[in-house]
Amino acid sequence: MEGDGSDSLVTIRNIERELICPACKELFTHPLILPCQHSICHKCVKELLLTVDDSFNDVGSDSSNQGSPRLRFPSPSVDKIDRISRPGWKRNSLTPRTTTFPCPGCEHDVDLGERGINGLFRNFTLETIVERYRQAARAATAIMCDLCKPPPQESTKSCLDCSASYCNECFKIYHPWGTVKAQHEYVGPTTNFRPKILMCPEHETERINMYCELCRRPVCHLCKLGGNHSNHRVTTMSSAYKTLKEKLSKDIDYLIGKESQVKSQISELNLLMKETECNGERAKEEAITHFEKLFEVLEERKSSVLKAIDASKKLRLDKFQTQMEEYQGLLENSGLVGYAQEVLKETDQSCFVQTAKQLHLRIQKATESLKSFRPAAQTSFEDYVVNTSKQTELLGELSFFSSGIDVPEINEEQSKVYNNALISWHHPEKDKADSYVLEYRKINRDEEMLSWNEIEVCGTSKVISELDSNCNYAFRVRAYKGSICSPCSRELVLHTPPAPVFSFLFDEKCGYNNEHLLLNLKRDRVESRAGFNLLLSADRIQVGYYTSLDYIIGDVGITKGKHFWAFRVEPYSYLVKVGVASSDKLQEWLRSPRDAVSPRYEQDSGHDSGSEDASFDSSQPFTLVTIGMKKFFIPKSPTSSNEPENRVLPMPTSIGIFLDYDKGKVGFYDMDHMRCLYERQVDCSHTMYPAFALMGSGGIQLEEPVTAKYRDYQEDM
């Protein structure tokens, strides 16, 4: 048990930052909870109201131009504080009472309403934690017995009903066995004797027993029956206690589980601070070297430049230090987490609920900061390079100038992810940059970002291979000229395909109709010319030409594993069907193309056939979706809305197909955002092939894999 007590003392001492009033910067004294859920000392609320009130009535005076309430303000007279704290205190009609002031915690205006301070809850949980902190801080000073004859003995327990501390002997004397006092509640030695029941500030004789979900505050039954919360949705205090305690516990578990990530980011901040220190010192040395050449003329300017560099360095280091302190507070047994763990020790449901809600929101905000970690400042001092090339007569106007290295910009249109990633960027001053460093890192599913990988590049594009499937990757680039580097470019996040890329070409032998379809020499593009026959026969008054789909498949089949491929459908295409089909189904289609593949009777065609809905759930050896007239048509489904407006999507620039052979599942993706548009089961008992069909004019282009030839992509343009 001694070890547990030691850990408790460490936790208490580490959460001091959470126990400081934002107004007076001292430990909380009788803290009150403002409508914005921040806590502030009772005396500080009074002082803020008087300060704002005096500013309101003394327009144009010095007091009306005072700064933020975070600054220390002069203490008003005791008479003024007494007047403003008395219930029913009013001023005449010319000087109305002020009840609105900016919260020192969030700087948002809060309105105390008609009841003023009397309508605020006292934060008993925070008050208890502050007292626990005070006791830990003065652990060497014992709490003495209040009833002992001189000299008093050290107390061993405190009675909450008697509001006094006792040694063992005195406690037995004043709480004899068999009396009412023997039933009093006692705790360890303490000087904090708070009331056992939280009372309603609106109805002072009623205890708090409900929680208003709309206002997010505890209320009594009179508030619900005929008060301001009569039409609000309320819940029982035990339900609110259970819900908030579960949320707070999950928040704490999440932060504790992220302790290694926090430590890693703190290490990164330490490295950034060292780099800032080195770059700052190097910038000072370079500036000193330039100024020494023109020492007599530039003495005054040199002093101002060094001050500017020091001020910038101090500002950045302060930002890094503040950011590191914020992240230190997220570690277990420190700051916010330690404070939250202390709040969880609160057993009184009403007191816990009034404190836990704001704490839950703060922890959520801290959690969001973990997901989007960004250094608070730049480490480079490239804007502090002194230009000494100007003529002597211009020395009086000497100032900092840019190092000449602009920030590169990643070209989102030319950057892509397929089997590999191609990252291309633009740099206005690329002939002045010696090299570039491309950085990338994977973002996990819970948006946790790992450390950056770096690749030095001489050109303005780079192919990165061996990326994991179905993952988000962030990319950024910076330019180097000698020892000076530019700031990093804006990050580009790309999502890799859900499976390895399946390599194939169009099959020119199996079922290929060369009268209607035209293949290029590389066999990665097919065009349909069947529409010309319709146009040629349209010179007759009545046209009875019957058309059918012309099929073409991939030259490689799939018998196991997960595979992904992508292609583009030309915008002018009239009707194109894409997907997968088994070998036996393809033989059936290719033997009797007119009857078997008629779009009127095909299950996935999107036409209103009765067989489509009836057989949707049955596993079939093919899945095709319809694309045409710049639209993507989702087949009917008995489990979703079949209204036309819900089934028709804009045609993506590039379409991907994901086949999981082992699980018998096929999905269709929008490649621009790597988003699944449609997914369903498919019978994979036979060899599966990429299948395509065209009717009328149309064209399909397979996506070309990203290869090493792209590395000089930008240089050749």
XYZ file of C-alpha atoms in Angstrom:
717
model
C 0.000 0.000 0.000
C 2.949 2.292 0.598
C 3.834 2.080 -3.081
C 0.312 3.118 -4.071
C 0.511 6.137 -1.787
C 3.806 7.161 -3.352
C 2.343 6.919 -6.852
C -0.613 9.030 -5.731
C 1.723 11.731 -4.446
C 3.623 11.765 -7.755
C 0.370 12.099 -9.688
C -0.904 14.901 -7.460
C 2.329 16.880 -7.761
C 2.408 16.513 -11.547
C -1.074 17.949 -12.182
C -0.435 21.397 -10.743
C -1.045 23.011 -14.155
C -4.642 21.735 -14.018
C -5.226 23.277 -10.588
C -4.279 26.878 -11.435
C -7.009 29.479 -11.837
C -6.726 31.104 -15.317
C -7.497 34.530 -13.819
C -5.288 34.856 -10.724
C -2.725 32.184 -11.720
C -2.925 30.733 -8.208
C -4.342 27.474 -6.890
C -8.147 27.459 -7.061
C -9.985 28.785 -4.016
C -13.684 27.842 -3.865
C -13.865 27.324 -7.658
C -17.136 27.968 -9.506
C -18.170 26.391 -12.836
C -19.001 28.999 -15.494
C -21.645 28.354 -18.211
C -18.794 27.600 -20.632
C -17.766 24.750 -18.248
C -14.444 26.365 -17.244
C -13.709 26.825 -13.539
C -12.618 30.051 -11.857
C -12.116 31.156 -8.246
C -15.128 32.642 -6.461
C -13.230 35.840 -5.676
C -11.960 36.093 -9.273
C -15.508 36.030 -10.657
C -16.398 38.940 -8.401
C -13.288 40.875 -9.418
C -13.972 40.255 -13.113
C -17.551 41.466 -12.785
C -16.421 44.613 -10.972
C -13.643 45.257 -13.506
C -16.015 44.937 -16.459
C -18.676 46.943 -14.622
C -16.260 49.782 -13.872
C -15.130 49.805 -17.516
C -18.758 50.025 -18.610
C -19.441 53.054 -16.401
C -16.127 54.824 -16.969
C -16.002 54.910 -20.784
C -12.868 56.638 -21.984
C -11.012 56.103 -18.721
C -7.803 54.097 -18.422
C -9.642 51.199 -16.815
C -11.828 50.808 -19.916
C -8.753 49.992 -21.984
C -7.373 47.262 -19.781
C -6.144 44.103 -21.430
C -7.285 40.526 -21.220
C -8.733 39.263 -17.934
C -5.825 36.825 -17.920
C -3.715 39.738 -16.676
C -3.586 40.398 -12.953
C -6.109 43.058 -12.071
C -6.167 45.362 -9.047
C -8.221 44.042 -6.171
C -11.455 45.995 -5.629
C -12.466 47.169 -2.225
C -14.105 44.794 0.245
C -17.187 46.990 0.204
C -17.622 46.526 -3.555
C -17.209 42.757 -3.349
C -19.775 42.553 -0.565
C -22.237 44.607 -2.567
C -21.972 42.535 -5.746
C -22.191 39.201 -3.939
C -25.366 40.055 -1.994
C -28.561 38.519 -3.483
C -30.869 41.137 -4.927
C -28.056 43.675 -5.383
C -29.214 46.203 -7.975
C -28.206 49.530 -9.334
C -30.377 52.353 -10.525
C -31.764 52.322 -14.094
C -28.933 54.520 -15.386
C -26.232 52.106 -14.220
C -27.476 48.567 -14.974
C -25.726 45.634 -13.346
C -23.184 43.853 -15.589
C -23.473 40.037 -15.711
C -21.458 39.363 -18.892
C -17.668 39.083 -18.973
C -14.998 37.205 -20.979
C -14.006 33.831 -19.499
C -10.259 33.830 -18.713
C -10.069 30.179 -19.800
C -11.538 30.374 -23.324
C -12.000 34.163 -23.773
C -15.632 33.641 -24.822
C -18.253 35.934 -23.284
C -20.297 34.256 -20.545
C -23.587 35.593 -19.185
C -24.426 34.757 -15.573
C -28.062 35.767 -16.008
C -30.346 37.268 -13.382
C -28.990 35.265 -10.434
C -25.373 36.206 -11.170
C -22.806 34.383 -9.045
C -25.568 32.746 -7.023
C -26.582 30.733 -10.083
C -23.172 29.039 -10.465
C -22.311 25.577 -9.208
C -19.382 25.174 -6.856
C -16.853 22.689 -8.273
C -16.502 20.422 -5.242
C -14.531 17.768 -7.114
C -11.897 20.269 -8.206
C -11.863 21.734 -4.717
C -11.180 18.285 -3.254
C -8.346 17.645 -5.704
C -6.801 21.061 -4.893
C -6.969 20.237 -1.206
C -5.397 16.850 -1.892
C -2.633 18.673 -3.761
C -2.100 21.096 -0.908
C -1.818 18.199 1.531
C 0.708 16.432 -0.722
C 2.710 19.653 -0.962
C 2.816 20.042 2.804
C 3.114 16.320 3.581
C 5.725 17.081 6.223
C 3.231 19.241 8.145
C 0.798 17.045 10.062
C -2.852 17.965 10.728
C -3.268 18.196 14.469
C -6.238 17.109 16.591
C -8.768 19.908 17.193
C -10.008 18.574 20.559
C -6.785 17.598 22.373
C -5.629 19.523 25.387
C -2.257 21.221 24.844
C -0.038 19.911 23.468
C -2.326 18.560 20.690
C -1.657 15.140 19.179
C -1.435 14.389 15.448
C -4.895 13.588 14.046
C -5.663 10.200 12.500
C -9.105 10.907 11.019
C -11.475 13.767 10.234
C -15.250 13.728 10.750
C -17.207 15.209 7.830
C -20.316 15.702 9.983
C -18.471 17.490 12.799
C -16.045 19.295 10.447
C -13.183 18.520 12.832
C -10.050 16.356 13.019
C -9.376 13.893 15.866
C -6.659 11.711 17.245
C -7.672 8.141 18.090
C -8.411 8.888 21.749
C -10.468 12.022 21.102
C -12.439 10.325 18.341
C -13.488 7.562 20.756
C -14.468 10.143 23.372
C -16.564 12.343 21.082
C -18.022 9.481 19.004
C -18.942 6.909 21.655
C -20.195 3.552 20.530
C -23.983 3.190 20.413
C -24.705 6.917 19.921
C -25.803 8.846 16.823
C -22.315 10.317 16.458
C -20.904 6.835 16.038
C -22.663 6.784 12.641
C -20.840 9.921 11.397
C -18.831 9.693 8.172
C -15.089 10.042 8.644
C -12.070 10.132 6.302
C -8.332 10.523 6.634
C -6.912 13.738 8.118
C -8.046 16.732 6.047
C -8.856 20.414 6.339
C -11.495 20.330 3.602
C -15.011 19.701 4.913
C -17.315 20.042 1.956
C -21.091 19.446 2.150
C -22.142 15.887 1.374
C -24.975 16.850 -0.978
C -24.837 19.102 -4.043
C -27.748 21.561 -3.836
C -29.527 23.320 -6.710
C -28.518 27.001 -7.101
C -32.024 27.832 -8.411
C -33.910 26.000 -5.622
C -31.587 26.126 -2.628
C -33.528 23.572 -0.565
C -33.535 20.913 -3.292
C -30.706 18.482 -3.955
C -29.410 17.745 -7.441
C -30.773 14.412 -8.726
C -31.090 14.744 -12.541
C -28.991 15.799 -15.541
C -30.303 18.000 -18.381
C -28.974 16.625 -21.678
C -29.803 19.826 -23.585
C -28.093 22.282 -21.208
C -25.513 19.678 -20.104
C -25.800 20.539 -16.428
C -27.191 18.945 -13.248
C -30.705 19.991 -12.219
C -33.246 19.218 -9.470
C -36.801 17.912 -9.911
C -38.289 21.434 -9.541
C -36.152 22.642 -12.477
C -37.725 19.883 -14.561
C -41.298 20.304 -13.324
C -41.747 24.044 -13.672
C -38.372 25.678 -14.155
C -36.184 26.535 -17.117
C -35.715 22.842 -17.971
C -39.389 21.814 -18.065
C -39.333 21.103 -21.801
C -35.811 19.723 -21.866
C -34.801 16.099 -22.036
C -33.329 14.966 -18.732
C -31.832 11.711 -17.516
C -31.167 10.233 -14.116
C -27.991 11.218 -12.332
C -26.905 7.580 -12.105
C -27.275 7.197 -15.886
C -25.297 10.392 -16.564
C -22.691 9.298 -14.012
C -22.304 5.907 -15.697
C -22.148 7.350 -19.237
C -19.610 10.075 -18.432
C -17.482 7.752 -16.344
C -17.319 5.235 -19.196
C -16.390 7.970 -21.692
C -13.741 9.430 -19.396
C -12.293 5.993 -18.663
C -12.080 5.230 -22.406
C -10.420 8.609 -23.020
C -7.812 7.933 -20.353
C -7.175 4.393 -21.624
C -6.690 5.795 -25.136
C -4.189 8.417 -23.982
C -2.300 5.913 -21.850
C -2.194 3.555 -24.846
C -0.717 6.397 -26.908
C 2.056 7.092 -24.397
C 4.726 5.703 -26.734
C 3.445 7.976 -29.515
C 3.545 11.002 -27.224
C 7.099 10.154 -26.164
C 8.087 9.730 -29.816
C 6.656 13.131 -30.678
C 8.392 14.692 -27.687
C 11.666 13.185 -28.958
C 10.936 14.681 -32.366
C 10.324 18.068 -30.742
C 13.662 17.770 -28.906
C 15.412 17.089 -32.212
C 13.618 20.023 -33.836
C 14.687 22.280 -30.977
C 18.308 21.174 -31.398
C 18.068 21.727 -35.138
C 16.548 25.158 -34.553
C 19.364 25.932 -32.119
C 22.028 24.859 -34.636
C 20.421 26.667 -37.562
C 19.962 29.779 -35.464
C 23.589 29.776 -34.380
C 24.706 29.169 -37.963
C 22.560 32.058 -39.164
C 24.146 34.286 -36.501
C 27.658 33.256 -37.567
C 26.929 33.964 -41.218
C 25.433 37.330 -40.342
C 28.434 38.206 -38.177
C 30.804 37.259 -41.022
C 29.047 39.635 -43.402
C 28.897 42.471 -40.916
C 32.570 42.183 -39.995
C 33.483 43.090 -43.586
C 31.638 46.361 -43.216
C 32.022 46.749 -39.477
C 32.379 50.512 -39.132
C 29.438 51.320 -41.409
C 27.167 48.509 -40.287
C 27.694 48.423 -36.511
C 24.252 49.715 -35.728
C 22.553 47.498 -38.317
C 24.448 44.446 -37.081
C 23.094 44.880 -33.581
C 19.497 45.082 -34.808
C 19.891 42.023 -37.045
C 21.297 39.886 -34.228
C 18.456 40.952 -31.999
C 15.964 39.987 -34.703
C 17.530 36.537 -35.095
C 17.610 36.008 -31.328
C 14.006 37.155 -31.024
C 12.933 34.782 -33.801
C 14.909 31.929 -32.277
C 13.478 32.607 -28.826
C 9.957 32.796 -30.219
C 10.340 29.478 -32.016
C 11.977 27.790 -29.038
C 9.217 29.119 -26.807
C 6.644 27.672 -29.189
C 8.420 24.304 -29.193
C 8.745 24.418 -25.384
C 5.053 25.223 -24.965
C 4.102 22.472 -27.394
C 6.330 19.981 -25.599
C 4.815 20.932 -22.231
C 1.355 20.384 -23.688
C 2.331 16.907 -24.860
C 4.038 16.193 -21.527
C 0.652 16.800 -19.955
C -0.787 13.920 -21.982
C 1.556 11.336 -20.447
C 0.345 9.005 -17.691
C 0.865 10.435 -14.174
C 1.229 13.914 -15.666
C -0.970 16.918 -16.311
C -4.297 16.260 -17.976
C -4.216 12.461 -17.633
C -3.209 12.656 -13.985
C -5.927 15.191 -13.296
C -8.501 12.993 -15.072
C -7.425 10.008 -13.005
C -7.989 12.049 -9.864
C -11.456 13.056 -11.081
C -12.297 9.370 -11.546
C -11.770 8.903 -7.826
C -14.806 11.090 -7.182
C -17.616 8.902 -5.866
C -20.327 11.516 -5.559
C -22.299 11.266 -8.797
C -23.465 14.881 -8.945
C -20.022 16.300 -8.295
C -18.455 13.929 -10.782
C -20.885 14.788 -13.592
C -20.443 18.539 -13.214
C -16.656 18.182 -13.538
C -16.298 15.304 -15.987
C -18.135 16.838 -18.972
C -15.657 19.670 -19.580
C -12.761 17.317 -18.864
C -14.140 14.855 -21.420
C -14.248 17.624 -24.055
C -10.676 18.688 -23.217
C -9.392 15.146 -23.563
C -11.205 14.809 -26.893
C -9.453 17.985 -28.063
C -6.105 16.600 -26.854
C -6.820 13.354 -28.706
C -7.448 15.302 -31.912
C -4.085 17.037 -31.492
C -2.425 13.602 -31.449
C -4.016 12.725 -34.770
C -2.849 15.868 -36.518
C 0.573 16.487 -34.959
C 2.359 19.476 -36.448
C 5.512 21.178 -35.126
C 4.705 24.601 -33.692
C 7.425 26.442 -35.639
C 9.886 26.145 -38.501
C 13.521 25.313 -37.766
C 15.015 26.981 -40.814
C 16.386 30.528 -40.699
C 16.593 31.001 -44.448
C 14.878 34.399 -44.185
C 17.728 35.727 -42.019
C 20.528 35.669 -44.613
C 22.051 39.108 -45.051
C 22.598 40.428 -48.582
C 25.960 42.234 -48.778
C 26.030 42.564 -52.556
C 24.291 45.915 -52.646
C 26.202 49.136 -53.091
C 27.534 51.077 -50.120
C 25.021 53.886 -50.553
C 22.194 51.372 -49.885
C 23.615 50.159 -46.584
C 21.322 52.464 -44.666
C 18.379 50.388 -45.921
C 20.034 46.996 -45.389
C 17.551 44.313 -44.327
C 16.960 40.593 -44.434
C 16.301 38.992 -47.804
C 15.061 35.602 -48.960
C 17.690 32.939 -49.489
C 16.368 32.465 -53.019
C 14.989 28.976 -52.366
C 11.249 28.928 -52.818
C 9.042 26.251 -51.337
C 8.437 23.417 -53.854
C 4.837 22.560 -54.703
C 3.698 18.957 -55.233
C 1.705 18.618 -58.459
C -1.437 16.731 -57.425
C -2.561 16.102 -61.024
C 0.712 14.467 -62.057
C 1.201 12.577 -58.768
C -0.510 9.197 -58.557
C -0.530 5.879 -56.718
C -1.082 2.590 -58.547
C 1.350 -0.315 -58.311
C 3.942 2.259 -57.166
C 3.707 5.916 -56.197
C 4.778 8.676 -58.567
C 5.332 12.007 -56.816
C 6.004 15.010 -59.033
C 6.587 18.586 -57.912
C 7.155 22.033 -59.342
C 9.847 24.466 -58.238
C 10.013 27.990 -59.721
C 13.740 28.222 -58.984
C 14.653 24.618 -59.765
C 17.846 25.597 -61.610
C 19.085 27.250 -58.380
C 18.385 24.233 -56.160
C 21.130 21.626 -55.848
C 18.822 18.785 -54.797
C 15.547 17.881 -53.148
C 14.550 15.625 -50.288
C 11.263 13.745 -50.692
C 9.738 12.631 -47.381
C 6.905 10.146 -46.929
C 5.304 8.221 -44.082
C 2.376 5.873 -43.572
C -0.709 6.990 -41.659
C -2.256 4.134 -39.682
C -6.001 3.420 -39.611
C -6.381 5.328 -36.333
C -4.610 8.244 -38.061
C -1.444 7.682 -36.087
C 1.458 9.011 -38.146
C 4.824 7.235 -38.110
C 8.266 8.779 -38.606
C 9.235 10.255 -41.991
C 11.300 8.344 -44.573
C 13.662 10.514 -46.626
C 14.899 10.109 -50.222
C 17.358 12.512 -51.868
C 16.304 13.391 -55.441
C 18.137 15.347 -58.117
C 15.129 15.878 -60.428
C 11.573 16.975 -59.705
C 9.842 13.588 -59.600
C 10.373 10.252 -57.902
C 8.876 6.750 -58.012
C 8.458 5.069 -54.621
C 7.887 1.329 -54.522
C 7.079 -1.297 -51.876
C 4.223 0.654 -50.299
C 1.683 -1.294 -48.253
C -1.755 -1.927 -49.773
C -4.886 -0.116 -48.585
C -2.998 2.546 -46.599
C -2.797 6.335 -46.490
C 0.617 7.860 -47.157
C 1.643 11.493 -46.664
C 4.251 13.050 -48.978
C 6.160 16.336 -48.783
C 9.318 17.758 -50.376
C 11.903 20.438 -49.621
C 14.679 22.008 -51.699
C 18.365 22.303 -50.816
C 20.947 24.807 -51.958
C 24.272 24.216 -50.266
C 23.614 24.024 -46.546
C 20.366 26.010 -46.762
C 17.055 24.237 -47.163
C 13.591 25.529 -47.956
C 10.553 24.879 -45.754
C 8.628 21.704 -46.514
C 5.905 21.788 -49.134
C 2.266 21.268 -48.313
C 1.604 17.586 -47.605
C -0.155 15.402 -50.167
C -2.038 12.350 -48.853
C -2.629 9.432 -51.245
C -4.423 6.143 -50.600
C -2.845 2.976 -52.028
C -5.020 0.353 -53.797
C -6.690 -2.290 -51.595
C -4.608 -5.128 -53.135
C -1.524 -5.667 -55.342
C -1.976 -4.537 -58.939
C -2.926 -7.328 -61.381
C -1.002 -7.021 -64.656
C -2.750 -8.085 -67.882
C -3.525 -6.942 -71.445
C -6.584 -7.336 -73.639
C -6.898 -10.814 -75.168
C -6.933 -10.563 -78.985
C -7.872 -14.234 -79.508
C -10.598 -15.395 -77.144
C -13.917 -14.085 -78.501
C -12.373 -10.915 -79.909
C -14.564 -9.393 -82.665
C -12.180 -7.445 -84.878
C -15.056 -6.137 -87.018
C -16.514 -4.170 -84.116
C -13.534 -3.736 -81.792
C -10.171 -2.143 -82.489
C -7.094 -2.932 -80.360
C -3.939 -0.832 -80.328
C -0.537 -2.476 -80.800
C 0.231 -2.457 -77.061
C -3.112 -4.215 -76.385
C -3.899 -1.861 -73.479
C -6.616 0.116 -75.282
C -9.780 -1.035 -77.051
C -12.298 1.005 -79.042
C -15.759 0.060 -80.271
C -16.696 1.017 -83.805
C -20.075 -0.714 -83.807
C -21.761 2.671 -83.714
C -20.650 3.385 -87.277
C -22.868 0.596 -88.619
C -25.869 2.270 -87.017
C -24.959 5.597 -88.583
C -24.416 4.053 -92.008
C -27.806 2.312 -91.917
C -29.606 5.402 -90.577
C -30.063 6.845 -94.099
C -33.107 4.640 -94.427
C -36.415 5.976 -93.165
C -36.990 3.009 -90.860
C -34.045 1.380 -89.138
C -34.403 -2.132 -87.708
C -30.769 -2.772 -86.850
C -30.262 -5.096 -83.887
C -27.144 -4.633 -81.744
C -25.453 -6.663 -79.040
C -22.570 -6.275 -76.617
C -19.100 -7.024 -77.938
C -17.004 -8.718 -75.237
C -13.268 -8.644 -74.674
C -11.417 -10.115 -71.682
C -7.990 -10.050 -70.051
C -5.308 -12.434 -71.276
C -4.525 -13.683 -67.717
C -6.931 -15.448 -65.349
C -7.138 -15.390 -61.545
C -7.321 -18.557 -59.432
C -6.455 -17.255 -55.943
C -5.536 -14.233 -53.837
C -6.463 -10.538 -53.901
C -5.971 -8.447 -57.039
C -6.658 -4.896 -58.224
C -6.643 -3.258 -61.648
C -7.747 0.096 -63.006
C -8.791 1.633 -66.330
C -10.338 4.733 -67.870
C -13.587 4.812 -69.834
C -13.704 7.480 -72.537
C -16.326 10.158 -71.749
C -17.969 9.789 -75.183
C -18.745 6.079 -74.577
C -22.395 5.137 -75.088
C -22.578 1.868 -73.114
C -19.730 -0.031 -71.476
C -19.922 -2.914 -69.009
C -16.952 -3.801 -66.814
C -16.278 -6.345 -64.088
C -15.292 -9.996 -63.741
C -16.600 -13.251 -65.167
C -15.713 -16.934 -64.764
C -14.320 -19.028 -67.610
C -17.474 -21.139 -68.038
C -19.735 -18.063 -68.139
C -17.504 -16.444 -70.765
C -17.746 -19.539 -72.983
C -21.533 -19.316 -72.765
C -21.538 -15.641 -73.704
C -19.068 -16.000 -76.549
C -20.963 -18.964 -78.106
C -24.313 -17.128 -78.332
C -23.537 -13.427 -77.992
C -26.900 -12.136 -79.271
C -29.197 -14.060 -76.943
C -27.134 -14.585 -73.808
C -25.717 -11.108 -73.512
C -28.737 -9.072 -74.413
C -28.881 -6.190 -71.927
C -32.635 -6.754 -71.554
C -32.113 -10.097 -69.829
C -28.769 -9.614 -68.117
C -29.020 -9.594 -64.334
C -26.552 -6.802 -63.664
C -27.460 -4.680 -66.646
C -29.460 -2.155 -64.675
C -32.597 -2.711 -66.794
C -35.939 -3.431 -65.185
C -36.017 -7.184 -65.561
C -37.865 -9.369 -63.127
C -35.002 -11.826 -62.846
C -32.632 -9.200 -61.549
C -34.180 -8.741 -58.123
C -35.119 -12.378 -57.738
C -31.618 -13.673 -58.272
C -29.605 -10.884 -56.680
C -28.749 -12.738 -53.506
C -27.825 -15.951 -55.287
C -24.127 -16.310 -56.007
C -23.442 -15.921 -59.730
C -20.205 -16.461 -61.675
C -19.970 -12.889 -62.930
C -20.497 -9.271 -61.863
C -20.678 -6.400 -64.339
C -21.638 -2.770 -63.852
C -22.821 -0.378 -66.534
C -20.990 2.818 -67.509
C -22.079 5.219 -70.201
C -22.976 8.782 -71.109
C -20.554 10.000 -68.400
C -22.457 8.094 -65.684
C -21.738 5.151 -63.392
C -24.830 2.951 -62.826
C -25.085 0.895 -59.621
C -27.090 -2.350 -60.100
C -30.336 -2.863 -58.204
C -30.201 -4.272 -54.707
C -32.984 -5.557 -52.418
C -31.175 -4.075 -49.418
C -30.834 -0.474 -50.641
C -32.820 2.240 -52.351
C -33.448 1.494 -56.039
C -34.552 5.000 -56.957
C -32.735 6.150 -60.145
C -31.216 9.201 -58.451
C -29.575 6.931 -55.848
C -28.185 4.489 -58.426
C -26.639 6.964 -60.896
C -23.247 8.495 -60.047
C -20.895 10.731 -62.037
C -18.381 8.654 -63.974
C -14.993 8.678 -62.189
C -11.903 9.725 -64.119
C -10.406 6.309 -63.458
C -12.194 3.158 -62.238
C -10.622 0.376 -60.168
C -11.785 -3.211 -59.621
C -10.832 -5.215 -56.531
C -11.311 -9.006 -56.639
C -10.890 -11.101 -53.501
C -10.943 -14.588 -55.055
C -10.708 -16.479 -51.757
C -13.690 -14.650 -50.186
C -15.655 -14.444 -53.434
C -16.091 -10.670 -53.384
C -15.685 -7.955 -56.033
C -15.659 -4.168 -55.524
C -15.658 -1.160 -57.871
C -13.599 1.915 -56.861
C -13.306 5.587 -57.700
C -9.540 5.817 -58.223
C -9.373 9.577 -57.628
C -10.334 9.109 -53.961
C -9.784 5.310 -53.672
C -13.417 5.028 -52.566
C -15.544 1.897 -53.012
C -18.674 2.668 -55.084
C -20.241 -0.807 -55.187
C -19.445 -4.244 -53.769
C -21.075 -7.688 -53.935
C -20.438 -11.441 -53.752
C -19.389 -13.432 -56.828
C -18.984 -17.165 -57.437
C -15.240 -17.829 -57.847
C -15.392 -21.600 -58.266
C -13.736 -21.294 -61.719
C -10.947 -19.163 -63.141
C -11.975 -15.487 -63.094
C -11.074 -13.014 -65.842
C -11.286 -9.209 -66.116
C -14.270 -8.763 -68.464
C -15.286 -5.808 -70.610
C -18.153 -5.252 -73.070
C -18.940 -2.333 -75.376
C -22.012 -1.346 -77.380
C -22.077 1.605 -79.696
C -19.123 3.985 -79.723
C -16.796 3.747 -76.755
C -13.241 3.242 -75.546
C -11.395 1.672 -72.616
C -7.771 2.408 -71.657
C -5.991 0.235 -69.066
C -4.059 2.173 -66.441
C -0.354 2.035 -67.188
C 1.703 0.776 -64.215
C 4.061 3.293 -62.622
C 7.605 2.285 -63.578
C 11.110 3.677 -63.229
C 10.777 5.563 -66.519
C 8.673 8.137 -64.665
C 11.633 9.291 -62.613
C 12.626 11.901 -65.184
C 9.002 12.647 -65.985
C 9.158 16.323 -65.149
C 12.555 16.877 -66.740
C 11.385 15.635 -70.150
C 8.305 17.833 -70.309
